[in-house]
GROMACS .gro file of C-alpha atoms in nm:
model
  312
    1MET     CA    1   1.513  -3.129   1.810
    2ASP     CA    2   1.299  -3.420   1.738
    3THR     CA    3   1.033  -3.384   1.463
    4GLY     CA    4   0.926  -3.741   1.439
    5ASN     CA    5   0.581  -3.723   1.609
    6TRP     CA    6   0.457  -3.356   1.452
    7SER     CA    7   0.154  -3.364   1.246
    8HIS     CA    8   0.255  -3.094   0.992
    9VAL     CA    9   0.012  -2.795   0.909
   10THR     CA   10  -0.118  -2.791   0.550
   11GLU     CA   11  -0.350  -2.536   0.590
   12PHE     CA   12  -0.427  -2.227   0.823
   13ILE     CA   13  -0.772  -2.099   0.961
   14ILE     CA   14  -0.783  -1.711   0.951
   15LEU     CA   15  -0.995  -1.629   1.229
   16GLY     CA   16  -1.059  -1.236   1.110
   17PHE     CA   17  -1.249  -1.055   1.380
   18PRO     CA   18  -1.375  -1.316   1.602
   19HIS     CA   19  -1.552  -1.068   1.845
   20LEU     CA   20  -1.789  -0.956   1.570
   21GLN     CA   21  -1.922  -1.321   1.472
   22GLY     CA   22  -2.280  -1.171   1.506
   23VAL     CA   23  -2.219  -0.909   1.250
   24GLN     CA   24  -2.024  -1.111   0.947
   25THR     CA   25  -2.301  -1.049   0.706
   26TYR     CA   26  -2.288  -0.651   0.765
   27LEU     CA   27  -1.928  -0.641   0.734
   28PHE     CA   28  -1.913  -0.844   0.431
   29VAL     CA   29  -2.156  -0.580   0.274
   30LEU     CA   30  -1.960  -0.288   0.400
   31LEU     CA   31  -1.623  -0.443   0.283
   32LEU     CA   32  -1.754  -0.536  -0.056
   33LEU     CA   33  -1.899  -0.190  -0.084
   34ILE     CA   34  -1.545  -0.059   0.001
   35TYR     CA   35  -1.403  -0.273  -0.231
   36LEU     CA   36  -1.584  -0.200  -0.541
   37THR     CA   37  -1.571   0.167  -0.488
   38THR     CA   38  -1.185   0.121  -0.431
   39ILE     CA   39  -1.184  -0.057  -0.780
   40VAL     CA   40  -1.381   0.209  -0.941
   41GLY     CA   41  -1.207   0.477  -0.814
   42ASN     CA   42  -0.852   0.365  -0.895
   43LEU     CA   43  -0.939   0.254  -1.219
   44LEU     CA   44  -1.096   0.568  -1.316
   45ILE     CA   45  -0.769   0.768  -1.214
   46PHE     CA   46  -0.567   0.507  -1.424
   47LEU     CA   47  -0.808   0.541  -1.736
   48VAL     CA   48  -0.823   0.917  -1.696
   49VAL     CA   49  -0.460   1.006  -1.692
   50HIS     CA   50  -0.397   0.750  -1.979
   51LEU     CA   51  -0.693   0.922  -2.184
   52ASP     CA   52  -0.633   1.274  -2.136
   53SER     CA   53  -0.300   1.436  -2.287
   54ARG     CA   54  -0.294   1.694  -2.049
   55LEU     CA   55  -0.227   1.463  -1.799
   56HIS     CA   56   0.082   1.301  -1.959
   57THR     CA   57   0.335   1.446  -1.709
   58PRO     CA   58   0.547   1.264  -1.463
   59MET     CA   59   0.347   1.367  -1.141
   60TYR     CA   60   0.033   1.208  -1.317
   61GLN     CA   61   0.208   0.918  -1.481
   62PHE     CA   62   0.303   0.814  -1.123
   63VAL     CA   63  -0.058   0.897  -0.977
   64SER     CA   64  -0.178   0.631  -1.240
   65ILE     CA   65   0.072   0.363  -1.166
   66LEU     CA   66  -0.014   0.430  -0.795
   67SER     CA   67  -0.378   0.358  -0.877
   68LEU     CA   68  -0.293   0.064  -1.083
   69LEU     CA   69  -0.084  -0.047  -0.786
   70GLU     CA   70  -0.358  -0.011  -0.539
   71LEU     CA   71  -0.562  -0.253  -0.752
   72GLY     CA   72  -0.338  -0.547  -0.695
   73TYR     CA   73  -0.266  -0.451  -0.375
   74THR     CA   74  -0.621  -0.496  -0.238
   75ALA     CA   75  -0.663  -0.793  -0.468
   76ALA     CA   76  -0.417  -0.968  -0.246
   77THR     CA   77  -0.616  -0.971   0.065
   78ILE     CA   78  -0.954  -0.818  -0.007
   79PRO     CA   79  -1.124  -1.120  -0.175
   80LYS     CA   80  -1.028  -1.371   0.065
   81MET     CA   81  -1.127  -1.172   0.346
   82LEU     CA   82  -1.465  -1.149   0.182
   83ALA     CA   83  -1.474  -1.508   0.130
   84ASN     CA   84  -1.392  -1.584   0.468
   85LEU     CA   85  -1.669  -1.367   0.600
   86LEU     CA   86  -1.938  -1.584   0.435
   87SER     CA   87  -1.739  -1.895   0.512
   88GLU     CA   88  -1.760  -2.124   0.830
   89LYS     CA   89  -1.407  -2.285   0.788
   90LYS     CA   90  -1.220  -1.969   0.694
   91ALA     CA   91  -0.905  -2.200   0.561
   92ILE     CA   92  -0.625  -2.118   0.323
   93SER     CA   93  -0.374  -2.357   0.213
   94PHE     CA   94  -0.025  -2.323   0.335
   95SER     CA   95   0.143  -2.231   0.010
   96GLY     CA   96  -0.181  -2.002  -0.038
   97CYS     CA   97  -0.111  -1.817   0.274
   98LEU     CA   98   0.270  -1.762   0.151
   99LEU     CA   99   0.131  -1.640  -0.172
  100GLN     CA  100  -0.077  -1.398  -0.001
  101ILE     CA  101   0.203  -1.263   0.199
  102TYR     CA  102   0.427  -1.211  -0.084
  103PHE     CA  103   0.196  -1.033  -0.307
  104PHE     CA  104   0.100  -0.819  -0.006
  105HIS     CA  105   0.450  -0.740   0.081
  106SER     CA  106   0.559  -0.704  -0.280
  107LEU     CA  107   0.312  -0.459  -0.382
  108GLY     CA  108   0.330  -0.273  -0.024
  109ALA     CA  109   0.710  -0.228  -0.104
  110THR     CA  110   0.626  -0.124  -0.443
  111GLU     CA  111   0.373   0.144  -0.294
  112CYS     CA  112   0.692   0.267  -0.082
  113TYR     CA  113   0.908   0.299  -0.351
  114LEU     CA  114   0.655   0.490  -0.565
  115LEU     CA  115   0.562   0.732  -0.299
  116THR     CA  116   0.939   0.810  -0.254
  117ALA     CA  117   0.944   0.843  -0.610
  118MET     CA  118   0.653   1.107  -0.623
  119ALA     CA  119   0.801   1.271  -0.344
  120TYR     CA  120   1.138   1.329  -0.550
  121ASP     CA  121   0.964   1.438  -0.859
  122ARG     CA  122   0.761   1.714  -0.640
  123TYR     CA  123   1.093   1.806  -0.530
  124LEU     CA  124   1.240   1.873  -0.865
  125ALA     CA  125   0.909   2.028  -0.974
  126ILE     CA  126   0.929   2.294  -0.673
  127CYS     CA  127   1.302   2.295  -0.593
  128ARG     CA  128   1.476   2.281  -0.929
  129PRO     CA  129   1.157   2.412  -1.184
  130LEU     CA  130   1.422   2.534  -1.454
  131HIS     CA  131   1.582   2.176  -1.440
  132TYR     CA  132   1.288   1.999  -1.399
  133PRO     CA  133   1.208   1.913  -1.793
  134THR     CA  134   1.553   1.798  -1.861
  135LEU     CA  135   1.582   1.612  -1.546
  136MET     CA  136   1.257   1.409  -1.487
  137THR     CA  137   1.225   1.321  -1.855
  138PRO     CA  138   0.963   1.040  -1.964
  139ALA     CA  139   1.243   0.782  -2.010
  140LEU     CA  140   1.381   0.846  -1.661
  141CYS     CA  141   1.004   0.832  -1.540
  142VAL     CA  142   0.959   0.489  -1.705
  143LYS     CA  143   1.287   0.372  -1.565
  144ILE     CA  144   1.209   0.477  -1.210
  145ALA     CA  145   0.855   0.338  -1.221
  146VAL     CA  146   1.016   0.004  -1.360
  147GLY     CA  147   1.279   0.010  -1.064
  148CYS     CA  148   0.981   0.063  -0.814
  149TRP     CA  149   0.797  -0.261  -0.938
  150LEU     CA  150   1.138  -0.463  -0.964
  151GLY     CA  151   1.266  -0.375  -0.617
  152GLY     CA  152   0.899  -0.438  -0.471
  153LEU     CA  153   0.859  -0.775  -0.615
  154ALA     CA  154   1.230  -0.876  -0.527
  155GLY     CA  155   1.166  -0.755  -0.137
  156PRO     CA  156   0.993  -1.038   0.026
  157VAL     CA  157   1.151  -1.334  -0.143
  158ALA     CA  158   1.423  -1.407   0.130
  159GLU     CA  159   1.176  -1.356   0.445
  160ILE     CA  160   0.938  -1.597   0.239
  161SER     CA  161   1.211  -1.875   0.160
  162LEU     CA  162   1.272  -1.846   0.541
  163VAL     CA  163   0.918  -1.915   0.670
  164SER     CA  164   0.875  -2.175   0.402
  165ARG     CA  165   1.143  -2.370   0.594
  166LEU     CA  166   0.993  -2.349   0.914
  167PRO     CA  167   0.788  -2.647   1.077
  168PHE     CA  168   0.425  -2.614   1.169
  169CYS     CA  169   0.275  -2.887   1.361
  170GLY     CA  170  -0.034  -2.688   1.509
  171PRO     CA  171  -0.244  -2.471   1.614
  172ASN     CA  172  -0.316  -2.323   1.285
  173HIS     CA  173  -0.534  -2.059   1.372
  174ILE     CA  174  -0.392  -1.724   1.234
  175GLN     CA  175  -0.509  -1.442   1.495
  176HIS     CA  176  -0.519  -1.173   1.186
  177ILE     CA  177  -0.758  -1.070   0.884
  178PHE     CA  178  -0.497  -1.216   0.631
  179CYS     CA  179  -0.172  -1.408   0.618
  180ASP     CA  180   0.108  -1.191   0.747
  181PHE     CA  181   0.449  -1.271   0.877
  182PRO     CA  182   0.365  -1.181   1.256
  183PRO     CA  183   0.105  -1.426   1.305
  184VAL     CA  184   0.235  -1.683   1.092
  185LEU     CA  185   0.573  -1.691   1.264
  186SER     CA  186   0.384  -1.705   1.607
  187LEU     CA  187   0.247  -2.050   1.503
  188ALA     CA  188   0.580  -2.208   1.428
  189CYS     CA  189   0.694  -2.495   1.613
  190THR     CA  190   1.061  -2.386   1.656
  191ASP     CA  191   1.250  -2.057   1.780
  192THR     CA  192   1.172  -1.778   1.463
  193SER     CA  193   1.420  -1.535   1.648
  194ILE     CA  194   1.626  -1.505   1.318
  195ASN     CA  195   1.279  -1.469   1.130
  196VAL     CA  196   1.186  -1.203   1.334
  197LEU     CA  197   1.536  -1.009   1.325
  198VAL     CA  198   1.567  -1.070   0.932
  199ASP     CA  199   1.197  -0.927   0.926
  200PHE     CA  200   1.286  -0.628   1.112
  201ILE     CA  201   1.603  -0.580   0.936
  202ILE     CA  202   1.436  -0.568   0.570
  203ASN     CA  203   1.116  -0.382   0.686
  204SER     CA  204   1.338  -0.096   0.870
  205CYS     CA  205   1.534  -0.075   0.559
  206LYS     CA  206   1.257  -0.057   0.325
  207ILE     CA  207   1.001   0.154   0.505
  208LEU     CA  208   1.223   0.388   0.743
  209ALA     CA  209   1.452   0.438   0.450
  210THR     CA  210   1.178   0.528   0.219
  211PHE     CA  211   1.004   0.776   0.493
  212LEU     CA  212   1.331   0.953   0.548
  213LEU     CA  213   1.402   1.005   0.182
  214ILE     CA  214   1.000   1.142   0.160
  215LEU     CA  215   1.075   1.351   0.472
  216THR     CA  216   1.378   1.519   0.347
  217SER     CA  217   1.222   1.581   0.006
  218TYR     CA  218   0.929   1.776   0.184
  219VAL     CA  219   1.195   1.950   0.409
  220GLN     CA  220   1.361   2.099   0.098
  221ILE     CA  221   1.013   2.156  -0.052
  222ILE     CA  222   0.906   2.351   0.257
  223ARG     CA  223   1.227   2.563   0.263
  224THR     CA  224   1.160   2.669  -0.091
  225VAL     CA  225   0.830   2.750  -0.062
  226LEU     CA  226   0.853   2.970   0.231
  227ARG     CA  227   1.100   3.181   0.028
  228VAL     CA  228   0.832   3.260  -0.225
  229PRO     CA  229   0.733   3.617  -0.205
  230SER     CA  230   0.356   3.582  -0.305
  231ALA     CA  231   0.062   3.409  -0.081
  232ALA     CA  232  -0.091   3.282  -0.420
  233GLY     CA  233   0.257   3.106  -0.521
  234LYS     CA  234   0.284   2.932  -0.176
  235GLN     CA  235  -0.057   2.807  -0.206
  236LYS     CA  236  -0.011   2.678  -0.545
  237ALA     CA  237   0.341   2.507  -0.453
  238PHE     CA  238   0.166   2.343  -0.129
  239SER     CA  239  -0.161   2.227  -0.325
  240THR     CA  240   0.046   2.014  -0.561
  241CYS     CA  241   0.185   1.809  -0.269
  242ALA     CA  242  -0.110   1.821  -0.052
  243SER     CA  243  -0.259   1.492  -0.196
  244HIS     CA  244   0.074   1.272  -0.199
  245LEU     CA  245   0.131   1.411   0.145
  246THR     CA  246  -0.204   1.286   0.282
  247VAL     CA  247  -0.148   0.947   0.134
  248VAL     CA  248   0.204   0.910   0.286
  249LEU     CA  249   0.112   1.021   0.619
  250ILE     CA  250  -0.202   0.768   0.601
  251PHE     CA  251   0.009   0.466   0.479
  252TYR     CA  252   0.299   0.529   0.661
  253GLY     CA  253   0.148   0.616   0.977
  254SER     CA  254   0.001   0.267   1.009
  255ILE     CA  255   0.293   0.042   0.855
  256LEU     CA  256   0.554   0.196   1.076
  257PHE     CA  257   0.380   0.099   1.396
  258MET     CA  258   0.297  -0.222   1.270
  259TYR     CA  259   0.616  -0.397   1.062
  260VAL     CA  260   0.923  -0.160   1.246
  261ARG     CA  261   0.938  -0.363   1.556
  262LEU     CA  262   1.111  -0.657   1.720
  263LYS     CA  263   0.858  -0.819   1.974
  264LYS     CA  264   0.671  -1.115   1.876
  265SER     CA  265   0.415  -1.034   2.117
  266TYR     CA  266   0.156  -0.763   2.016
  267SER     CA  267  -0.219  -0.662   2.071
  268LEU     CA  268  -0.409  -0.863   1.842
  269ASP     CA  269  -0.715  -0.618   1.813
  270TYR     CA  270  -0.442  -0.357   1.779
  271ASP     CA  271  -0.291  -0.498   1.455
  272ARG     CA  272  -0.601  -0.577   1.340
  273ALA     CA  273  -0.717  -0.209   1.313
  274LEU     CA  274  -0.381  -0.114   1.172
  275ALA     CA  275  -0.432  -0.398   0.883
  276VAL     CA  276  -0.767  -0.255   0.810
  277VAL     CA  277  -0.598   0.099   0.767
  278TYR     CA  278  -0.311   0.042   0.538
  279SER     CA  279  -0.482  -0.283   0.353
  280VAL     CA  280  -0.814  -0.144   0.298
  281LEU     CA  281  -0.859   0.224   0.400
  282THR     CA  282  -0.577   0.367   0.216
  283PRO     CA  283  -0.657   0.232  -0.139
  284PHE     CA  284  -1.014   0.324  -0.063
  285LEU     CA  285  -0.955   0.704   0.028
  286ASN     CA  286  -0.672   0.745  -0.242
  287PRO     CA  287  -0.901   0.801  -0.564
  288PHE     CA  288  -1.118   1.047  -0.330
  289ILE     CA  289  -0.771   1.214  -0.213
  290TYR     CA  290  -0.635   1.275  -0.573
  291SER     CA  291  -0.971   1.361  -0.740
  292LEU     CA  292  -1.116   1.613  -0.450
  293ARG     CA  293  -0.788   1.759  -0.383
  294ASN     CA  294  -0.680   1.795  -0.729
  295LYS     CA  295  -0.818   2.044  -0.985
  296GLU     CA  296  -0.636   1.875  -1.292
  297ILE     CA  297  -0.789   1.541  -1.216
  298LYS     CA  298  -1.110   1.669  -1.195
  299GLU     CA  299  -1.160   1.893  -1.501
  300ALA     CA  300  -0.999   1.578  -1.695
  301VAL     CA  301  -1.273   1.344  -1.567
  302ARG     CA  302  -1.532   1.619  -1.673
  303ARG     CA  303  -1.368   1.631  -2.013
  304GLN     CA  304  -1.394   1.248  -2.057
  305LEU     CA  305  -1.762   1.232  -1.947
  306ARG     CA  306  -1.868   1.525  -2.194
  307ARG     CA  307  -1.651   1.336  -2.443
  308SER     CA  308  -1.855   1.018  -2.385
  309ARG     CA  309  -2.179   1.182  -2.403
  310SER     CA  310  -2.101   1.344  -2.737
  311LEU     CA  311  -2.000   0.996  -2.849
  312SER     CA  312  -2.308   0.858  -2.750
   0.00000   0.00000   0.00000
């Protein structure tokens, strides 16, 4: 293919929500409030778990890691989204776009692996309670957490490498709220079938495999809980899983429809709405889900507040 007359793209324009141009300021205020609440909520859970010795268990260690992860996950996209809402140009450099995609997908993959680890932790605690202390040791907990981070950070390297080699000659308008593989691939000046296929295979293995492992864990958990004779025992067992299961359903419910598909053509408004769910709403809701539905975390927050008042 002759590329001699191509003017190579050095930056992209992120269009965001073009149909909502008249309310950009209101969207900025709303998104800023959501982002600040996300930061405060997740940071609060992270600090409470680490400061309260009663929460130094594998389950809550995973919850604290998830909260820390959400801080990085939202930082990959929301600050640039906020800047674009107030900017006329809404530009991002080519390398900046690839970096945004990398961190967003690597941290998203880490969250998939971490949610799977949390499901396995609940499976051991409920289905094998007598062996749980010897199986889920602090050392194993650290190894699982490190494995989740390393696996997530290595995940998008192949996809990023393939995208970085594609020619982009214009137009450079990204029909999305941040840089992502599907909208960026649609701007390439060559066939991207290989990229789409690689993206589909990696996402299918990563998302579907972890989702099936989580589903398998919960099938075993439900079978075990149904054999518990007392209603109080059943309720206690299910209550330890409710927060995690809620997060899983919200997160996977959106990313499955977004990334496990082969077609390149897609509804732009539909994808923007899904992107808001998994990139903005899920990290925003996580602190509420884990604090409002979890008695131990609520009590730990009260203890820390009483301790801070006594010190002052």
